[in-house]
Amino acid sequence: MRLSVAMIVALACAACGPGKSTTTESEPTTTLEPTSTSTSEGATTTSTTATPTSTSPTSTSTGAPASCEAFLPDEVVAEQTTITLTNASVGPIWLGAAGCAGLPELDILDGDGQNHFFVFEPCSPLPCELLMAGDCTVGCDDCVVPAGLRLDPGASFSLLWAGADVESMEMTAECAPGPGCARECVAARERPAGTYEITVTAAQQCVGSCDCASPSPNGHCTVDGGIVLSEELKVSVPLEFPATLEIEVPIGG
């Protein structure tokens, strides 16, 4: 299946409106791309929570390609992986948030220490294939990235990690001759099989606007405003890609 980063970008902010805490690759149904997204409505459920979902690829960059075909996305067959973060402690925990979808900050590292968890920001580069088609208008998403996420005891938050990475490239005027089209862009790339390590850093203490403005029945929420986090709690779990389609990361306990 050819994954288009355009779909990824759409996915990443598909559920960023009021009342939604994340976007996912499988929840708000749209074809997906290698990106990070999450869902909080009707998403996966674990123990006591209906989980938000996210997908994410890695970001790399290369020099000028030998031909225009190099800007096209790879044919990717790997399935997305559901990663569920669960608060296994007796008190609430807080996670940093990233991107329009308010995804939890985490790392998914390969053996070389390269991070394969990528979240599209409000002004991320356009997909290379759009630039080649002459669609070169940059429109930044006017979203507000939340200060963090709160998970109460027993609550879970699920992310969909896409089965592909994202490569940053420099589009050439020869391949995209339109006005303003020769600029940085991104393309979906096949991710190497192997062992990856998911690392999540949570905080057990929070000062500031640490409570849920609109509490969720699922036990998690985004928190806005200034917060100061302390008492760090770091958890790492190995993941076999692409064999592992579902994995839980218990935090605390």
Coordinates of C-alpha atoms in Angstrom, one line a residue:
M1 CA 0.0 0.0 0.0
R2 CA 1.4 3.4 -0.9
L3 CA 1.2 5.6 2.2
S4 CA 0.8 9.3 1.4
V5 CA 2.1 11.8 3.9
A6 CA -0.8 14.0 2.9
M7 CA -3.1 11.5 4.6
I8 CA -0.8 11.5 7.6
V9 CA -0.9 15.2 8.1
A10 CA -4.7 15.0 7.8
L11 CA -4.8 12.3 10.4
A12 CA -2.5 14.0 12.8
C13 CA -5.0 16.8 13.3
A14 CA -8.3 15.1 12.4
A15 CA -9.4 15.1 16.0
C16 CA -7.9 18.3 17.3
G17 CA -11.1 20.1 17.7
P18 CA -12.9 20.9 20.9
G19 CA -13.8 17.9 23.0
K20 CA -11.2 15.7 21.3
S21 CA -7.9 14.9 22.9
T22 CA -6.2 13.0 20.1
T23 CA -6.4 11.7 16.6
T24 CA -5.9 8.3 15.3
E25 CA -5.1 6.4 12.2
S26 CA -8.0 4.1 12.6
E27 CA -10.6 6.0 14.6
P28 CA -11.5 9.0 12.6
T29 CA -11.5 6.9 9.4
T30 CA -9.2 8.3 6.8
T31 CA -6.5 6.6 4.9
L32 CA -3.4 6.8 7.0
E33 CA 0.1 7.8 6.7
P34 CA 3.2 7.4 8.7
T35 CA 2.7 10.1 11.4
S36 CA 1.7 10.4 15.0
T37 CA -1.9 10.7 15.8
S38 CA -4.2 9.7 18.6
T39 CA -7.9 9.1 19.3
S40 CA -9.9 9.6 22.3
E41 CA -13.4 8.9 21.0
G42 CA -14.3 5.3 20.4
A43 CA -10.7 4.3 20.3
T44 CA -9.1 1.2 21.8
T45 CA -10.0 0.3 25.4
T46 CA -7.8 -1.1 28.0
S47 CA -8.8 -2.0 31.5
T48 CA -10.8 1.0 32.6
T49 CA -10.3 3.4 29.8
A50 CA -11.4 4.0 26.2
T51 CA -8.0 5.0 24.7
P52 CA -6.9 7.7 22.4
T53 CA -4.8 6.5 19.4
S54 CA -1.7 7.6 17.5
T55 CA 0.5 6.8 14.7
S56 CA 4.1 7.8 14.2
P57 CA 7.0 7.4 11.9
T58 CA 10.6 8.5 12.1
S59 CA 12.2 11.5 10.5
T60 CA 15.4 11.4 8.5
S61 CA 16.9 13.7 5.9
T62 CA 18.9 13.1 2.7
G63 CA 20.6 15.1 0.0
A64 CA 19.3 15.8 -3.5
P65 CA 17.7 12.7 -5.2
A66 CA 18.9 11.3 -8.4
S67 CA 15.4 11.4 -10.0
C68 CA 12.0 12.9 -9.3
E69 CA 10.7 9.4 -8.5
A70 CA 12.7 9.5 -5.3
F71 CA 10.2 12.1 -3.9
L72 CA 7.3 9.6 -4.1
P73 CA 6.3 7.7 -1.0
D74 CA 7.4 4.0 -0.5
E75 CA 5.0 1.1 -0.9
V76 CA 4.5 0.1 2.8
V77 CA 2.9 -3.2 3.8
A78 CA 3.6 -3.1 7.6
E79 CA 0.6 -2.7 9.8
Q80 CA 0.3 -0.1 12.5
T81 CA 1.0 -1.0 16.1
T82 CA -1.2 -0.1 19.0
I83 CA 0.8 1.2 22.0
T84 CA -1.2 1.5 25.2
L85 CA 0.2 3.6 28.1
T86 CA -1.3 2.6 31.4
N87 CA -1.0 4.2 34.8
A88 CA -0.2 1.3 37.1
S89 CA 0.5 3.5 40.1
V90 CA -1.7 4.5 43.0
G91 CA -1.7 8.2 42.1
P92 CA -2.1 10.4 39.0
I93 CA 0.8 10.8 36.6
W94 CA 1.5 13.5 34.0
L95 CA 3.1 13.3 30.6
G96 CA 4.4 16.0 28.3
A97 CA 2.3 16.6 25.2
A98 CA 3.3 17.2 21.6
G99 CA 1.6 18.2 18.3
C100 CA -1.9 19.4 17.5
A101 CA -3.3 16.0 18.6
G102 CA -1.8 16.4 22.1
L103 CA 0.1 13.1 21.9
P104 CA 2.2 12.0 24.9
E105 CA 5.9 12.6 24.4
L106 CA 7.8 9.4 24.1
D107 CA 10.7 7.8 22.2
I108 CA 10.8 4.7 20.0
L109 CA 14.5 4.1 19.4
D110 CA 16.2 1.6 17.1
G111 CA 19.6 0.0 17.9
D112 CA 21.5 3.1 16.7
G113 CA 19.6 5.4 19.0
Q114 CA 17.4 6.9 16.2
N115 CA 14.0 8.0 17.3
H116 CA 11.1 6.6 15.2
F117 CA 8.3 8.4 16.9
F118 CA 7.4 11.5 14.9
V119 CA 4.6 14.0 15.6
F120 CA 3.6 16.5 13.0
E121 CA 3.7 20.1 14.3
P122 CA 1.3 22.9 13.2
C123 CA 3.8 24.1 10.5
S124 CA 5.3 20.8 9.4
P125 CA 6.6 20.6 5.8
L126 CA 4.2 19.5 3.1
P127 CA 4.3 16.0 1.5
C128 CA 6.7 15.9 -1.5
E129 CA 4.0 14.5 -3.8
L130 CA 1.8 17.6 -3.2
L131 CA 4.6 19.9 -4.2
M132 CA 5.1 17.9 -7.4
A133 CA 1.4 18.2 -8.1
G134 CA 1.7 22.0 -7.8
D135 CA -0.1 22.3 -4.4
C136 CA 2.5 24.4 -2.7
T137 CA 0.5 26.6 -0.4
V138 CA 1.7 26.4 3.2
G139 CA -1.1 26.6 5.7
C140 CA -0.2 26.3 9.4
D141 CA -2.8 24.7 11.7
D142 CA -3.9 27.2 14.2
C143 CA -4.0 24.7 17.0
V144 CA -2.9 25.0 20.6
V145 CA -0.6 22.3 21.8
P146 CA -1.7 21.3 25.4
A147 CA 0.8 21.6 28.2
G148 CA 0.5 18.0 29.1
L149 CA -1.6 14.9 29.7
R150 CA -2.9 13.5 33.0
L151 CA -3.6 9.8 33.6
D152 CA -5.4 8.9 36.8
P153 CA -4.7 5.5 38.4
G154 CA -5.8 2.6 36.1
A155 CA -6.3 5.0 33.1
S156 CA -4.9 4.1 29.7
F157 CA -4.1 6.1 26.6
S158 CA -3.5 4.3 23.3
L159 CA -1.5 5.4 20.3
L160 CA -1.3 4.0 16.8
W161 CA 2.3 3.9 15.6
A162 CA 2.2 3.8 11.8
G163 CA 4.2 1.1 10.0
A164 CA 6.3 3.6 8.1
D165 CA 8.8 6.4 8.8
V166 CA 8.9 9.9 7.4
E167 CA 11.9 11.3 5.4
S168 CA 12.7 15.0 5.1
M169 CA 13.8 16.0 1.7
E170 CA 14.6 19.2 -0.3
M171 CA 12.4 19.5 -3.3
T172 CA 14.0 20.6 -6.5
A173 CA 12.6 23.1 -9.0
E174 CA 13.1 20.5 -11.8
C175 CA 10.6 18.1 -10.0
A176 CA 8.2 20.8 -8.7
P177 CA 8.5 23.8 -11.0
G178 CA 5.5 25.8 -9.5
P179 CA 6.1 29.1 -7.6
G180 CA 7.5 28.4 -4.1
C181 CA 7.5 24.6 -4.6
A182 CA 11.3 24.1 -4.3
R183 CA 11.4 23.7 -0.5
E184 CA 11.6 21.1 2.3
C185 CA 9.1 18.3 2.1
V186 CA 8.4 14.9 3.6
A187 CA 7.8 11.4 2.1
A188 CA 6.7 8.1 3.7
R189 CA 9.5 5.5 3.9
E190 CA 9.5 1.8 4.8
R191 CA 10.7 1.1 8.3
P192 CA 13.4 -1.6 8.9
A193 CA 12.3 -4.7 10.8
G194 CA 14.0 -5.2 14.1
T195 CA 13.9 -4.6 17.9
Y196 CA 12.9 -1.1 19.0
E197 CA 12.6 0.3 22.5
I198 CA 9.7 2.4 23.7
T199 CA 10.7 4.8 26.4
V200 CA 8.1 6.9 28.3
T201 CA 9.0 9.6 30.9
A202 CA 6.2 10.5 33.3
A203 CA 6.0 12.8 36.4
Q204 CA 4.5 11.9 39.7
Q205 CA 4.2 15.4 41.0
C206 CA 2.7 18.5 39.3
V207 CA 2.5 22.2 40.2
G208 CA 0.2 24.6 38.4
S209 CA -2.9 23.8 36.3
C210 CA -2.6 20.0 36.9
D211 CA -6.3 19.0 37.1
C212 CA -8.6 18.1 34.2
A213 CA -10.6 21.1 33.1
S214 CA -13.1 18.7 31.6
P215 CA -12.7 15.3 33.3
S216 CA -13.0 12.3 31.0
P217 CA -14.9 9.2 32.1
N218 CA -11.8 7.3 30.8
G219 CA -9.6 8.7 33.5
H220 CA -7.3 10.8 31.2
C221 CA -7.3 14.3 29.9
T222 CA -5.1 17.1 28.6
V223 CA -4.1 19.9 30.9
D224 CA -3.6 23.5 29.8
G225 CA -1.7 26.4 31.2
G226 CA 1.6 26.5 33.0
I227 CA 2.7 23.3 34.8
V228 CA 5.9 22.3 36.5
L229 CA 6.5 18.5 36.6
S230 CA 8.8 16.6 39.0
E231 CA 9.6 13.2 40.4
E232 CA 10.4 11.7 37.1
L233 CA 9.4 8.1 36.4
K234 CA 11.0 6.5 33.3
V235 CA 9.9 3.2 31.7
S236 CA 11.3 1.3 28.7
V237 CA 9.8 -1.7 27.0
P238 CA 11.2 -3.6 23.9
L239 CA 9.0 -3.9 20.8
E240 CA 9.6 -6.3 17.9
F241 CA 8.6 -4.6 14.6
P242 CA 6.6 -5.5 12.5
A243 CA 5.6 -8.6 14.5
T244 CA 4.1 -6.8 17.5
L245 CA 0.7 -5.3 16.7
E246 CA -0.3 -4.5 20.3
I247 CA 1.8 -3.7 23.3
E248 CA 1.1 -2.2 26.8
V249 CA 3.5 0.0 28.7
P250 CA 2.7 0.0 32.4
I251 CA 3.9 3.1 34.2
G252 CA 4.6 2.8 37.9
G253 CA 3.2 0.1 40.1

